[in-house]
Amino acid sequence: SQTIHQWPATLVQPVGSPLSLECTVEGTSNPNLYWYRQAAGRGLQLLFYSIGIGQISSEVPQNLSASRPQDRQFILSSKKLLLSDSGFYLCAWSGSSGGSTDTQYFGPGTRLTVL
Amino acid sequence: AQSVTQPDIHITVSEGASLELRCNYSYGATPYLFWYVQSPGQGLQLLLKYFSGDTLVQGIKGFEAEFKRSQSSFNLRKPSVHWSDAAEYFCAAQYSSASKIIFGSGTRLSIRP
């Protein structure tokens, strides 16, 4: 069966420091991958999605970037964190069958606090 | 623009009482519809999904949802809630297989003992 992992689970970083959050998926090939942010008491905001290695689409302009160095690995990064980057970051995957919609399945999330 | 609306930000029901969480979607075409649940500090878990066919969809944990085209709604129901159902619930829609999923803002469910 497919599983999705995120680490770290929690992170406290000072303003201006770099960031690297990792997401990996097991049990599937060529998944679509997604990064969402959930601010406190808010809904989900799609940040990035990827349909393949090296293929990243950005949904909103921001201080963050994403990379997909391997088929089942999705990394969220920042060179200099801002206070507004605090939030709960969720990675998700879906199939890429193309002919029908594919449900998104979410990882456990990373709680990021920028001080 | 395509959107998903969950009009209730916070709902409190008594344990054992019935529950209905509301969800409305925009746009003329019928999207694929989903309900997710998020426990505090956790990721989202899929409860159920509707693609086509029978408009009453059964999900996990005793939840069900009914698609009503005439009302552009996909409300989530449970006949008798348990304290463990306290969580945040998100409705979501996808308007085509190539489009992104749009999430509602969520409804927080509290259970009164």
PDB file of N, CA and C in Angstrom, chain B residues 43-86:
ATOM      1  N   GLY B  43      -2.458  15.275   9.638  1.00  0.00           N
ATOM      2  CA  GLY B  43      -2.774  15.500   8.240  1.00  0.00           C
ATOM      3  C   GLY B  43      -4.246  15.261   7.961  1.00  0.00           C
ATOM      4  N   LEU B  44      -4.624  15.362   6.707  1.00  0.00           N
ATOM      5  CA  LEU B  44      -6.019  15.166   6.325  1.00  0.00           C
ATOM      6  C   LEU B  44      -6.267  13.714   5.946  1.00  0.00           C
ATOM      7  N   GLN B  45      -7.393  13.198   6.392  1.00  0.00           N
ATOM      8  CA  GLN B  45      -7.784  11.836   6.068  1.00  0.00           C
ATOM      9  C   GLN B  45      -9.041  11.880   5.214  1.00  0.00           C
ATOM     10  N   LEU B  46      -9.043  11.144   4.122  1.00  0.00           N
ATOM     11  CA  LEU B  46     -10.207  11.114   3.253  1.00  0.00           C
ATOM     12  C   LEU B  46     -11.343  10.339   3.906  1.00  0.00           C
ATOM     13  N   LEU B  47     -12.505  10.978   4.004  1.00  0.00           N
ATOM     14  CA  LEU B  47     -13.698  10.305   4.540  1.00  0.00           C
ATOM     15  C   LEU B  47     -14.494   9.630   3.434  1.00  0.00           C
ATOM     16  N   LEU B  48     -14.699  10.337   2.340  1.00  0.00           N
ATOM     17  CA  LEU B  48     -15.486   9.802   1.237  1.00  0.00           C
ATOM     18  C   LEU B  48     -15.308  10.696   0.018  1.00  0.00           C
ATOM     19  N   LYS B  49     -15.766  10.177  -1.128  1.00  0.00           N
ATOM     20  CA  LYS B  49     -15.656  10.940  -2.365  1.00  0.00           C
ATOM     21  C   LYS B  49     -16.802  10.585  -3.299  1.00  0.00           C
ATOM     22  N   TYR B  50     -17.180  11.535  -4.122  1.00  0.00           N
ATOM     23  CA  TYR B  50     -18.225  11.336  -5.104  1.00  0.00           C
ATOM     24  C   TYR B  50     -17.675  11.681  -6.479  1.00  0.00           C
ATOM     25  N   PHE B  51     -17.795  10.712  -7.390  1.00  0.00           N
ATOM     26  CA  PHE B  51     -17.377  10.969  -8.767  1.00  0.00           C
ATOM     27  C   PHE B  51     -18.587  10.974  -9.688  1.00  0.00           C
ATOM     28  N   SER B  52     -19.465  10.005  -9.531  1.00  0.00           N
ATOM     29  CA  SER B  52     -20.663   9.886 -10.357  1.00  0.00           C
ATOM     30  C   SER B  52     -21.513   8.776  -9.774  1.00  0.00           C
ATOM     31  N   GLY B  53     -22.704   8.587 -10.360  1.00  0.00           N
ATOM     32  CA  GLY B  53     -23.543   7.474  -9.942  1.00  0.00           C
ATOM     33  C   GLY B  53     -24.422   7.817  -8.752  1.00  0.00           C
ATOM     34  N   ASP B  54     -24.559   6.867  -7.851  1.00  0.00           N
ATOM     35  CA  ASP B  54     -25.422   7.027  -6.685  1.00  0.00           C
ATOM     36  C   ASP B  54     -25.072   8.303  -5.932  1.00  0.00           C
ATOM     37  N   THR B  55     -26.074   9.133  -5.689  1.00  0.00           N
ATOM     38  CA  THR B  55     -25.816  10.433  -5.083  1.00  0.00           C
ATOM     39  C   THR B  55     -25.597  10.353  -3.584  1.00  0.00           C
ATOM     40  N   LEU B  56     -25.878   9.219  -2.972  1.00  0.00           N
ATOM     41  CA  LEU B  56     -25.610   9.027  -1.556  1.00  0.00           C
ATOM     42  C   LEU B  56     -24.347   8.178  -1.436  1.00  0.00           C
ATOM     43  N   VAL B  57     -23.337   8.762  -0.830  1.00  0.00           N
ATOM     44  CA  VAL B  57     -22.028   8.121  -0.769  1.00  0.00           C
ATOM     45  C   VAL B  57     -21.727   7.730   0.678  1.00  0.00           C
ATOM     46  N   GLN B  58     -21.308   6.504   0.848  1.00  0.00           N
ATOM     47  CA  GLN B  58     -20.924   6.037   2.179  1.00  0.00           C
ATOM     48  C   GLN B  58     -19.417   6.159   2.357  1.00  0.00           C
ATOM     49  N   GLY B  59     -19.013   6.574   3.538  1.00  0.00           N
ATOM     50  CA  GLY B  59     -17.593   6.729   3.807  1.00  0.00           C
ATOM     51  C   GLY B  59     -17.163   5.940   5.027  1.00  0.00           C
ATOM     52  N   ILE B  60     -15.989   6.278   5.504  1.00  0.00           N
ATOM     53  CA  ILE B  60     -15.467   5.605   6.677  1.00  0.00           C
ATOM     54  C   ILE B  60     -16.027   6.249   7.939  1.00  0.00           C
ATOM     55  N   LYS B  61     -15.875   5.574   9.059  1.00  0.00           N
ATOM     56  CA  LYS B  61     -16.263   6.079  10.372  1.00  0.00           C
ATOM     57  C   LYS B  61     -17.750   6.387  10.471  1.00  0.00           C
ATOM     58  N   GLY B  62     -18.569   5.765   9.655  1.00  0.00           N
ATOM     59  CA  GLY B  62     -20.008   5.955   9.743  1.00  0.00           C
ATOM     60  C   GLY B  62     -20.545   7.201   9.073  1.00  0.00           C
ATOM     61  N   PHE B  63     -19.707   7.918   8.329  1.00  0.00           N
ATOM     62  CA  PHE B  63     -20.150   9.125   7.650  1.00  0.00           C
ATOM     63  C   PHE B  63     -20.751   8.802   6.283  1.00  0.00           C
ATOM     64  N   GLU B  64     -21.633   9.669   5.845  1.00  0.00           N
ATOM     65  CA  GLU B  64     -22.183   9.604   4.515  1.00  0.00           C
ATOM     66  C   GLU B  64     -22.370  11.028   4.001  1.00  0.00           C
ATOM     67  N   ALA B  65     -22.466  11.175   2.692  1.00  0.00           N
ATOM     68  CA  ALA B  65     -22.707  12.494   2.106  1.00  0.00           C
ATOM     69  C   ALA B  65     -23.657  12.321   0.936  1.00  0.00           C
ATOM     70  N   GLU B  66     -24.456  13.335   0.715  1.00  0.00           N
ATOM     71  CA  GLU B  66     -25.430  13.288  -0.366  1.00  0.00           C
ATOM     72  C   GLU B  66     -25.177  14.423  -1.342  1.00  0.00           C
ATOM     73  N   PHE B  67     -25.011  14.077  -2.590  1.00  0.00           N
ATOM     74  CA  PHE B  67     -24.834  15.060  -3.656  1.00  0.00           C
ATOM     75  C   PHE B  67     -26.212  15.489  -4.151  1.00  0.00           C
ATOM     76  N   LYS B  68     -26.459  16.811  -4.138  1.00  0.00           N
ATOM     77  CA  LYS B  68     -27.714  17.351  -4.643  1.00  0.00           C
ATOM     78  C   LYS B  68     -27.374  18.391  -5.705  1.00  0.00           C
ATOM     79  N   ARG B  69     -27.579  18.003  -6.949  1.00  0.00           N
ATOM     80  CA  ARG B  69     -27.223  18.878  -8.066  1.00  0.00           C
ATOM     81  C   ARG B  69     -28.038  20.165  -8.030  1.00  0.00           C
ATOM     82  N   SER B  70     -29.319  20.054  -7.702  1.00  0.00           N
ATOM     83  CA  SER B  70     -30.213  21.222  -7.729  1.00  0.00           C
ATOM     84  C   SER B  70     -29.804  22.271  -6.709  1.00  0.00           C
ATOM     85  N   GLN B  71     -29.126  21.850  -5.656  1.00  0.00           N
ATOM     86  CA  GLN B  71     -28.694  22.778  -4.619  1.00  0.00           C
ATOM     87  C   GLN B  71     -27.194  23.021  -4.639  1.00  0.00           C
ATOM     88  N   SER B  72     -26.492  22.420  -5.596  1.00  0.00           N
ATOM     89  CA  SER B  72     -25.028  22.516  -5.643  1.00  0.00           C
ATOM     90  C   SER B  72     -24.427  22.212  -4.274  1.00  0.00           C
ATOM     91  N   SER B  73     -24.927  21.144  -3.672  1.00  0.00           N
ATOM     92  CA  SER B  73     -24.477  20.841  -2.305  1.00  0.00           C
ATOM     93  C   SER B  73     -23.954  19.417  -2.203  1.00  0.00           C
ATOM     94  N   PHE B  74     -23.153  19.232  -1.187  1.00  0.00           N
ATOM     95  CA  PHE B  74     -22.585  17.910  -0.878  1.00  0.00           C
ATOM     96  C   PHE B  74     -22.405  17.871   0.632  1.00  0.00           C
ATOM     97  N   ASN B  75     -23.504  17.736   1.350  1.00  0.00           N
ATOM     98  CA  ASN B  75     -23.481  17.807   2.810  1.00  0.00           C
ATOM     99  C   ASN B  75     -23.065  16.472   3.424  1.00  0.00           C
ATOM    100  N   LEU B  76     -22.317  16.586   4.481  1.00  0.00           N
ATOM    101  CA  LEU B  76     -21.814  15.410   5.203  1.00  0.00           C
ATOM    102  C   LEU B  76     -22.720  15.125   6.391  1.00  0.00           C
ATOM    103  N   ARG B  77     -23.035  13.862   6.621  1.00  0.00           N
ATOM    104  CA  ARG B  77     -23.945  13.508   7.712  1.00  0.00           C
ATOM    105  C   ARG B  77     -23.419  12.311   8.502  1.00  0.00           C
ATOM    106  N   LYS B  78     -23.857  12.274   9.755  1.00  0.00           N
ATOM    107  CA  LYS B  78     -23.612  11.103  10.590  1.00  0.00           C
ATOM    108  C   LYS B  78     -24.781  10.998  11.559  1.00  0.00           C
ATOM    109  N   PRO B  79     -25.377   9.834  11.691  1.00  0.00           N
ATOM    110  CA  PRO B  79     -26.584   9.711  12.512  1.00  0.00           C
ATOM    111  C   PRO B  79     -26.329   9.917  14.003  1.00  0.00           C
ATOM    112  N   SER B  80     -25.137   9.532  14.480  1.00  0.00           N
ATOM    113  CA  SER B  80     -24.859   9.619  15.912  1.00  0.00           C
ATOM    114  C   SER B  80     -23.363   9.867  16.094  1.00  0.00           C
ATOM    115  N   VAL B  81     -23.015  11.059  16.577  1.00  0.00           N
ATOM    116  CA  VAL B  81     -21.598  11.398  16.681  1.00  0.00           C
ATOM    117  C   VAL B  81     -20.999  10.860  17.973  1.00  0.00           C
ATOM    118  N   HIS B  82     -19.719  10.627  17.895  1.00  0.00           N
ATOM    119  CA  HIS B  82     -18.927  10.148  19.022  1.00  0.00           C
ATOM    120  C   HIS B  82     -17.929  11.228  19.390  1.00  0.00           C
ATOM    121  N   TRP B  83     -17.450  11.213  20.636  1.00  0.00           N
ATOM    122  CA  TRP B  83     -16.503  12.249  21.042  1.00  0.00           C
ATOM    123  C   TRP B  83     -15.271  12.269  20.140  1.00  0.00           C
ATOM    124  N   SER B  84     -14.911  11.112  19.592  1.00  0.00           N
ATOM    125  CA  SER B  84     -13.723  11.042  18.741  1.00  0.00           C
ATOM    126  C   SER B  84     -13.931  11.705  17.377  1.00  0.00           C
ATOM    127  N   ASP B  85     -15.156  12.133  17.092  1.00  0.00           N
ATOM    128  CA  ASP B  85     -15.415  12.820  15.823  1.00  0.00           C
ATOM    129  C   ASP B  85     -15.027  14.293  15.880  1.00  0.00           C
ATOM    130  N   ALA B  86     -14.682  14.783  17.060  1.00  0.00           N
ATOM    131  CA  ALA B  86     -14.269  16.181  17.176  1.00  0.00           C
ATOM    132  C   ALA B  86     -13.019  16.411  16.338  1.00  0.00           C
TER     133      ALA B  86
END
